[in-house]
CSV table of C-alpha atoms in Angstrom, one decimal:
chain,number,residue,atom,x,y,z
A,42,MET,CA,-24.8,15.7,9.8
A,43,ASN,CA,-23.4,13.4,12.5
A,44,LYS,CA,-19.4,14.0,12.6
A,45,ASN,CA,-18.8,10.4,13.7
A,46,ASN,CA,-20.2,9.1,10.4
A,47,TYR,CA,-17.4,7.8,8.1
A,48,ALA,CA,-17.2,6.1,4.8
A,49,ILE,CA,-14.8,3.8,3.1
A,50,LEU,CA,-15.1,4.1,-0.9
A,51,MET,CA,-13.7,1.2,-2.4
A,52,ALA,CA,-12.3,2.3,-5.9
A,53,GLY,CA,-9.5,0.2,-6.7
A,54,GLY,CA,-10.5,-2.2,-8.8
A,55,VAL,CA,-10.3,-2.9,-12.8
A,56,GLY,CA,-13.4,-3.8,-13.8
A,57,SER,CA,-12.2,-6.4,-16.4
A,58,ARG,CA,-15.4,-7.7,-17.5
A,59,PHE,CA,-16.2,-4.1,-18.9
A,60,TRP,CA,-13.3,-4.0,-21.0
A,61,PRO,CA,-12.8,-2.4,-23.6
A,62,VAL,CA,-14.2,0.7,-21.9
A,63,SER,CA,-12.6,-0.4,-18.7
A,64,THR,CA,-8.8,-0.8,-18.8
A,65,GLN,CA,-6.3,-1.1,-16.1
A,66,GLU,CA,-5.2,2.5,-16.7
A,67,PHE,CA,-8.8,3.7,-16.6
A,68,PRO,CA,-11.4,1.5,-15.1
A,69,LYS,CA,-14.9,1.8,-14.9
A,70,GLN,CA,-15.7,3.3,-11.7
A,71,PHE,CA,-14.2,6.4,-13.6
A,72,HIS,CA,-16.5,6.1,-16.4
A,73,ASP,CA,-20.0,7.3,-17.4
A,74,MET,CA,-21.1,3.8,-17.4
A,75,LEU,CA,-25.2,4.9,-18.0
A,76,GLY,CA,-24.6,7.9,-20.2
A,77,THR,CA,-25.9,10.0,-17.1
A,78,GLY,CA,-23.3,12.7,-17.1
A,79,GLU,CA,-21.6,11.4,-13.8
A,80,THR,CA,-19.2,8.9,-13.4
A,81,LEU,CA,-19.8,5.7,-10.9
A,82,ILE,CA,-17.4,7.0,-8.5
A,83,GLN,CA,-18.8,10.5,-8.6
A,84,LYS,CA,-22.5,9.3,-8.3
A,85,THR,CA,-21.1,7.0,-5.3
A,86,PHE,CA,-19.3,9.8,-3.4
A,87,SER,CA,-22.7,12.1,-3.7
A,88,ARG,CA,-24.9,9.0,-2.6
A,89,LEU,CA,-22.8,8.9,0.5
A,90,SER,CA,-22.5,12.6,1.0
A,91,ASN,CA,-26.3,12.6,2.0
A,92,ILE,CA,-25.5,11.0,5.1
A,93,ILE,CA,-21.5,11.7,5.8
A,94,PRO,CA,-19.8,14.7,5.9
A,95,GLU,CA,-17.8,14.9,2.8
A,96,GLU,CA,-14.4,15.3,4.4
A,97,ASN,CA,-15.1,11.9,6.2
A,98,ILE,CA,-15.3,10.0,2.9
A,99,PHE,CA,-12.2,7.9,2.3
A,100,ILE,CA,-11.6,6.9,-1.2
A,101,LEU,CA,-9.4,3.4,-1.3
A,102,THR,CA,-7.9,3.1,-4.6
A,103,ASN,CA,-4.5,1.8,-6.0
A,104,GLU,CA,-1.8,4.3,-6.5
A,105,ARG,CA,-2.0,4.6,-10.1
A,106,TYR,CA,-5.5,5.8,-9.7
A,107,ASN,CA,-4.6,8.7,-7.6
A,108,ASP,CA,-4.7,11.6,-10.4
A,109,LEU,CA,-8.1,10.2,-11.7
A,110,VAL,CA,-9.6,10.3,-8.0
A,111,PHE,CA,-8.6,14.3,-7.6
A,112,GLN,CA,-9.7,14.8,-11.3
A,113,GLN,CA,-13.3,13.5,-10.6
A,114,LEU,CA,-13.6,14.4,-6.8
A,115,PRO,CA,-12.2,17.8,-6.8
A,116,LYS,CA,-13.4,18.4,-3.2
A,117,VAL,CA,-11.4,15.7,-1.6
A,118,THR,CA,-8.2,16.1,0.0
A,119,LYS,CA,-5.0,14.0,0.2
A,120,ARG,CA,-6.0,12.8,3.9
A,121,GLN,CA,-9.0,11.4,2.3
A,122,VAL,CA,-7.1,9.4,-0.5
A,123,VAL,CA,-5.8,6.1,0.7
A,124,LEU,CA,-3.5,4.4,-1.7
A,125,GLU,CA,-2.5,0.9,-2.3
A,126,PRO,CA,0.8,0.1,-3.5
A,127,ALA,CA,-0.1,-3.5,-3.9
A,128,MET,CA,-3.2,-5.2,-4.9
A,129,ARG,CA,-4.2,-7.2,-1.7
A,130,ASN,CA,-8.1,-7.7,-1.9
A,131,THR,CA,-10.2,-5.7,0.6
A,132,ALA,CA,-9.0,-7.2,4.0
A,133,PRO,CA,-5.8,-5.2,4.2
A,134,CYS,CA,-6.9,-2.0,3.0
A,135,ILE,CA,-10.4,-2.0,5.0
A,136,LEU,CA,-8.1,-2.8,8.2
A,137,PHE,CA,-5.7,0.0,7.4
A,138,ALA,CA,-8.3,2.7,6.6
A,139,ALA,CA,-10.1,1.6,9.8
A,140,LEU,CA,-7.3,2.0,12.1
A,141,LYS,CA,-6.4,5.6,10.4
A,142,ILE,CA,-9.8,6.5,11.3
A,143,GLN,CA,-9.8,5.1,14.9
A,144,LYS,CA,-6.9,7.1,15.5
A,145,GLU,CA,-8.3,10.2,14.2
A,146,ASN,CA,-11.9,9.4,15.8
A,147,PRO,CA,-12.4,6.3,18.1
A,148,ASP,CA,-16.2,7.1,17.9
A,149,ALA,CA,-16.6,6.4,14.4
A,150,VAL,CA,-19.0,4.4,13.0
A,151,MET,CA,-18.3,3.5,9.2
A,152,ILE,CA,-19.5,2.1,6.0
A,153,VAL,CA,-17.7,0.3,3.2
A,154,ALA,CA,-19.3,0.6,-0.1
A,155,PRO,CA,-18.0,-0.3,-3.6
A,156,SER,CA,-17.7,2.6,-6.2
A,157,ASP,CA,-19.2,1.1,-8.9
A,158,HIS,CA,-22.8,-0.1,-7.8
A,159,TRP,CA,-26.0,1.4,-8.9
A,160,ILE,CA,-28.7,2.5,-6.6
A,161,GLU,CA,-31.6,4.4,-7.7
A,162,ASP,CA,-33.7,5.1,-4.5
A,163,GLU,CA,-30.7,7.2,-2.5
A,164,ALA,CA,-33.6,8.4,0.1
A,165,ALA,CA,-33.8,4.5,0.9
A,166,PHE,CA,-30.1,3.8,0.9
A,167,THR,CA,-29.9,6.9,3.2
A,168,GLU,CA,-32.5,5.6,5.7
A,169,ASN,CA,-30.8,1.9,5.8
A,170,VAL,CA,-27.3,3.2,6.4
A,171,GLN,CA,-28.7,5.2,9.2
A,172,GLN,CA,-30.7,2.5,10.8
A,173,ALA,CA,-27.6,0.5,10.5
A,174,PHE,CA,-25.4,3.4,12.1
A,175,ASP,CA,-27.6,3.2,14.9
A,176,PHE,CA,-27.5,-0.1,15.4
A,177,CYS,CA,-23.5,-0.2,15.4
A,178,ALA,CA,-23.3,2.7,17.6
A,179,ALA,CA,-25.0,1.0,20.2
A,180,LYS,CA,-23.9,-2.8,19.8
A,181,ASN,CA,-20.6,-4.9,19.0
A,182,ALA,CA,-21.7,-5.9,15.4
A,183,LEU,CA,-20.7,-6.6,12.1
A,184,MET,CA,-23.3,-5.7,9.9
A,185,THR,CA,-23.9,-6.1,6.0
A,186,LEU,CA,-27.0,-5.0,3.7
A,187,GLY,CA,-28.6,-8.1,1.6
A,188,ILE,CA,-30.2,-7.5,-1.3
A,189,LYS,CA,-33.9,-9.4,-1.7
A,190,PRO,CA,-33.3,-12.0,-4.4
A,191,THR,CA,-35.8,-11.6,-7.6
A,192,PHE,CA,-34.5,-14.4,-9.6
A,193,PRO,CA,-32.2,-17.6,-8.6
A,194,ASN,CA,-28.6,-15.5,-9.7
A,195,THR,CA,-25.5,-17.9,-10.1
A,196,GLY,CA,-23.4,-14.9,-10.3
A,197,TYR,CA,-23.6,-13.4,-6.5
A,198,GLY,CA,-22.8,-14.7,-3.2
A,199,TYR,CA,-25.7,-15.3,-0.4
A,200,ILE,CA,-26.5,-14.3,3.1
A,201,GLU,CA,-28.4,-17.0,5.1
A,202,PHE,CA,-29.9,-15.3,8.1
A,203,ASP,CA,-32.0,-16.4,11.3
A,204,LYS,CA,-35.8,-16.8,9.9
A,205,SER,CA,-37.0,-17.2,13.1
A,206,SER,CA,-36.3,-13.4,14.0
A,207,ASN,CA,-39.3,-10.7,13.9
A,208,GLU,CA,-36.7,-8.1,13.8
A,209,GLU,CA,-35.4,-5.9,10.9
A,210,ILE,CA,-32.0,-6.6,11.6
A,211,LYS,CA,-31.3,-10.3,11.5
A,212,SER,CA,-28.9,-12.3,12.7
A,213,VAL,CA,-26.5,-14.0,10.2
A,214,ASN,CA,-26.3,-17.9,10.2
A,215,GLN,CA,-23.7,-18.0,7.3
A,216,PHE,CA,-22.5,-16.6,4.2
A,217,ARG,CA,-22.6,-19.0,0.8
A,218,GLU,CA,-20.5,-19.0,-2.0
A,219,LYS,CA,-22.0,-18.4,-5.6
A,220,PRO,CA,-24.2,-21.4,-5.9
A,221,ASP,CA,-25.4,-23.5,-9.1
A,222,TYR,CA,-28.8,-22.9,-10.5
A,223,GLU,CA,-30.6,-25.5,-8.6
A,224,THR,CA,-28.9,-24.6,-5.4
A,225,ALA,CA,-30.0,-21.1,-6.0
A,226,LYS,CA,-33.3,-22.1,-6.7
A,227,SER,CA,-33.6,-23.6,-3.3
A,228,PHE,CA,-32.1,-20.4,-1.7
A,229,LEU,CA,-35.3,-18.5,-2.6
A,230,GLU,CA,-37.7,-21.1,-2.0
A,231,GLN,CA,-36.5,-21.2,1.7
A,232,GLY,CA,-36.9,-17.4,1.9
A,233,ASN,CA,-34.3,-16.6,4.2
A,234,PHE,CA,-31.5,-15.7,1.8
A,235,LEU,CA,-30.4,-12.3,0.4
A,236,TRP,CA,-27.6,-11.4,-2.1
A,237,ASN,CA,-24.3,-10.3,-0.7
A,238,ALA,CA,-23.8,-7.0,-2.1
A,239,GLY,CA,-20.6,-6.2,-0.3
A,240,ILE,CA,-21.7,-3.3,1.7
A,241,PHE,CA,-20.7,-3.4,5.1
A,242,MET,CA,-21.2,-1.2,8.3
A,243,TRP,CA,-19.6,-1.0,11.7
A,244,SER,CA,-18.2,1.0,14.2
A,245,VAL,CA,-14.5,1.1,14.1
A,246,ASN,CA,-13.8,-0.7,17.7
A,247,SER,CA,-15.8,-3.6,16.4
A,248,VAL,CA,-14.0,-4.0,13.1
A,249,VAL,CA,-10.7,-3.5,14.5
A,250,GLU,CA,-11.3,-6.1,17.2
A,251,ALA,CA,-12.6,-8.5,14.9
A,252,PHE,CA,-9.4,-8.2,13.0
A,253,GLN,CA,-7.2,-8.5,16.1
A,254,ASN,CA,-9.2,-11.7,17.2
A,255,ASN,CA,-9.4,-13.2,13.7
A,256,GLN,CA,-6.6,-12.0,11.7
A,257,PRO,CA,-3.8,-11.5,14.5
A,258,GLU,CA,-1.0,-11.5,11.8
A,259,LEU,CA,-2.5,-9.1,9.5
A,260,PHE,CA,-3.6,-6.9,12.6
A,261,ASN,CA,0.1,-6.9,14.1
A,262,LEU,CA,1.4,-6.0,10.5
A,263,PHE,CA,-0.6,-2.8,10.3
A,264,GLU,CA,-0.8,-2.1,14.2
A,265,LYS,CA,2.9,-1.6,14.0
A,266,GLY,CA,2.4,1.9,12.0
A,267,ILE,CA,-0.4,3.2,14.5
A,268,ASP,CA,2.5,6.0,15.5
A,269,VAL,CA,2.6,7.3,12.2
A,270,TYR,CA,-0.9,6.8,10.8
A,271,ASN,CA,-2.4,10.4,9.4
A,272,THR,CA,1.3,12.2,9.8
A,273,ASP,CA,3.7,12.8,6.9
A,274,PHE,CA,5.6,9.3,7.8
A,275,GLU,CA,2.7,7.1,6.9
A,276,ASP,CA,3.8,7.0,3.3
A,277,ASP,CA,7.1,5.2,4.0
A,278,PHE,CA,5.6,2.6,6.4
A,279,VAL,CA,2.8,1.6,3.9
A,280,ARG,CA,5.2,1.7,1.0
A,281,ASP,CA,7.5,-0.7,3.3
A,282,ASN,CA,5.0,-3.0,4.5
A,283,TYR,CA,1.5,-3.0,2.5
A,284,GLY,CA,3.4,-5.9,0.3
A,285,LYS,CA,3.8,-7.9,3.1
A,286,ALA,CA,0.0,-8.6,3.7
A,287,GLU,CA,-1.9,-11.5,2.7
A,288,ASN,CA,-4.3,-11.2,-0.1
A,289,ILE,CA,-7.4,-12.0,1.1
A,290,SER,CA,-11.3,-10.7,1.2
A,291,VAL,CA,-12.9,-9.0,4.3
A,292,ASP,CA,-15.6,-11.6,3.6
A,293,TYR,CA,-13.0,-14.6,4.4
A,294,ALA,CA,-10.8,-12.6,7.1
A,295,ILE,CA,-13.6,-11.6,9.3
A,296,MET,CA,-17.1,-12.0,8.4
A,297,GLU,CA,-17.2,-15.7,8.2
A,298,LYS,CA,-15.3,-16.0,11.2
A,299,SER,CA,-17.4,-13.9,13.5
A,300,ASN,CA,-20.2,-14.5,15.8
A,301,ASN,CA,-21.6,-11.0,15.7
A,302,VAL,CA,-22.8,-11.0,12.5
A,303,TYR,CA,-25.9,-8.9,11.1
A,304,VAL,CA,-28.0,-8.2,7.8
A,305,LEU,CA,-30.3,-5.4,7.1
A,306,PRO,CA,-32.7,-6.4,3.9
A,307,ALA,CA,-32.2,-3.4,2.1
A,308,THR,CA,-35.3,-1.7,0.6
A,309,PHE,CA,-33.4,0.1,-2.2
A,310,ASP,CA,-33.2,-1.3,-5.9
A,311,TRP,CA,-29.7,-2.0,-6.7
A,312,ASN,CA,-27.3,-3.3,-9.5
A,313,ASP,CA,-23.7,-4.1,-9.2
A,314,LEU,CA,-23.0,-3.2,-12.6
A,315,GLY,CA,-20.6,-6.3,-13.0
A,316,THR,CA,-21.1,-6.9,-16.6
A,317,TRP,CA,-22.3,-5.5,-19.8
A,318,GLY,CA,-25.0,-8.0,-19.5
A,319,SER,CA,-26.2,-6.2,-16.1
A,320,LEU,CA,-25.6,-2.8,-17.7
A,321,TYR,CA,-28.1,-4.0,-20.5
A,322,ASP,CA,-30.8,-5.1,-17.6
A,323,LYS,CA,-30.4,-1.5,-15.9
A,324,ILE,CA,-30.8,0.7,-19.0
A,325,ASP,CA,-34.3,1.2,-20.2
A,326,GLU,CA,-34.8,-0.8,-23.3
A,327,GLY,CA,-36.4,0.9,-26.8
A,328,LYS,CA,-39.0,-0.6,-28.8
A,329,ARG,CA,-36.6,-2.7,-30.4
A,330,LYS,CA,-35.1,-4.0,-26.9
A,331,ASN,CA,-31.2,-2.6,-27.6
A,332,ALA,CA,-29.9,-1.0,-24.7
A,333,VAL,CA,-27.8,2.2,-25.9
A,334,VAL,CA,-25.5,4.4,-24.0
A,335,ASN,CA,-24.1,7.3,-26.0
A,336,ALA,CA,-24.9,6.0,-29.6
A,337,ASN,CA,-27.4,6.9,-32.2
A,338,VAL,CA,-28.4,3.3,-33.2
A,339,LEU,CA,-30.2,2.6,-36.4
A,340,SER,CA,-31.3,-0.8,-36.3
A,341,LYS,CA,-33.6,-3.3,-38.1
A,342,GLU,CA,-34.6,-6.9,-36.9
A,343,ALA,CA,-32.2,-6.1,-34.2
A,344,SER,CA,-33.1,-7.1,-30.5
A,345,GLY,CA,-31.3,-7.9,-27.1
A,346,ASN,CA,-27.9,-6.0,-28.1
A,347,MET,CA,-26.0,-4.3,-25.7
A,348,ILE,CA,-24.5,-1.1,-27.6
A,349,TYR,CA,-22.0,1.4,-26.2
A,350,SER,CA,-19.9,4.1,-28.1
A,351,GLU,CA,-18.5,7.5,-28.0
A,352,LYS,CA,-21.1,10.2,-27.8
A,353,GLU,CA,-22.8,10.9,-31.0
A,354,LYS,CA,-21.5,7.8,-32.8
A,355,ILE,CA,-24.0,6.5,-35.6
A,356,VAL,CA,-24.3,2.6,-35.2
A,357,VAL,CA,-26.2,0.7,-37.8
A,358,ILE,CA,-27.1,-2.9,-37.1
A,359,GLU,CA,-29.7,-5.6,-38.8
A,360,ASP,CA,-30.2,-9.0,-38.1
A,361,LEU,CA,-28.2,-9.0,-35.1
A,362,LYS,CA,-29.6,-10.6,-31.6
A,363,ASP,CA,-28.0,-10.7,-28.1
A,364,PHE,CA,-24.7,-9.2,-28.8
A,365,ILE,CA,-22.4,-6.7,-26.8
A,366,ILE,CA,-21.3,-4.2,-29.3
A,367,VAL,CA,-18.7,-1.6,-28.1
A,368,ASP,CA,-16.8,1.0,-29.9
A,369,LYS,CA,-14.1,2.5,-27.9
A,370,ASP,CA,-11.1,4.4,-29.0
A,371,GLU,CA,-9.0,1.8,-31.4
A,372,VAL,CA,-11.0,-1.1,-30.0
A,373,LEU,CA,-14.2,-2.4,-31.3
A,374,LEU,CA,-15.9,-5.2,-29.5
A,375,ILE,CA,-18.8,-7.3,-31.2
A,376,PHE,CA,-19.3,-10.3,-28.6
A,377,PRO,CA,-22.4,-12.6,-27.9
A,378,LYS,CA,-24.0,-11.6,-24.7
A,379,ASP,CA,-24.5,-15.1,-23.4
A,380,LYS,CA,-20.7,-15.3,-23.3
A,381,GLU,CA,-19.8,-12.5,-21.3
A,382,GLN,CA,-18.1,-14.1,-18.8
A,383,GLU,CA,-15.3,-14.9,-21.2
A,384,ILE,CA,-14.6,-10.9,-21.8
A,385,LYS,CA,-12.2,-11.0,-18.8
A,386,ASP,CA,-10.1,-13.7,-20.3
A,387,LEU,CA,-10.4,-12.2,-23.8
A,388,ARG,CA,-8.2,-9.3,-22.5
A,389,LYS,CA,-5.2,-11.7,-22.1
A,390,SER,CA,-5.3,-13.1,-25.9
A,391,VAL,CA,-5.7,-9.1,-26.8
A,392,SER,CA,-2.9,-8.1,-24.9
A,393,ASP,CA,-0.7,-11.1,-25.9
A,394,LYS,CA,-1.3,-10.4,-29.5
A,395,PHE,CA,-1.5,-6.5,-29.7
A,396,GLY,CA,0.3,-5.3,-26.4
A,397,ASN,CA,-0.9,-4.1,-23.1
A,398,LYS,CA,-2.1,-0.6,-24.0
A,399,TYR,CA,-5.4,-2.0,-25.3
A,400,VAL,CA,-6.3,-3.6,-22.0
């Protein structure tokens, strides 16, 4: 296995649309959301280790999840866990991790991968990542994996690529924000648009250069710590300086501003598992078309429901259609599936009325 291959596994999000299972203290990446026996972060770590030495997989997360990381990934060392003392979106943490890796191995190529995506065909994923690594090792390039759209989804950003190219790896024309339905339909009709999965690949030198050129203030902030990165004094520097970083995504910070951006249309299936509805779509449906995790369900005239409970709990439903039913500790959620985007805001109402311990 190539010792120059590295990964940043992004595991700092709260997953608020998966409440009440996903909470601030125990977010979705640390849960077995599909009832497979592995949590999402465990599954992602395992998938990355097919192409990246385990010791080169860095977990980037919030300070509060430090113990959870070591509990669920007992093989990782303190060196591999990069802690954010404050939430500042994806650009600052990626730059920080890239500088640490560059100091350790200036020949490194790396992938940035979310910890909460579901990918079934791991062999195809490995093949795509290797193809991207080979490209990035030979060329000054910022790369992303794009997902071929199967319907006009309004919940994803899109990547528009150069349709005149016959190469597998395409030059990116521009990134497009989440569209309305008619715009999304036109994207599919044009044929040169992909869903933006938020999976990035580049050499450490290319990504550091991109930050230096496009985000000089952010680069200068973190470059000041070069001497102490990967030493016992790193924590002090990060604690004193991380909160000064701008809250900005890596997409806005460098991807949309650079002219050396490429995309590889992925050949694997993909689900970002962002909502209960996306989990429903992923799970095999029974003859009554209810998606079930852990529960033992007895249903009558009930369909289209997403049902999640503690293991072995019996759930009985009748005359119920297209609802999210989640039983987790002290919280029972019964909510229309077509209003799932409101769950994120619902948490605030619960917090205001009953306290933060439930969110």
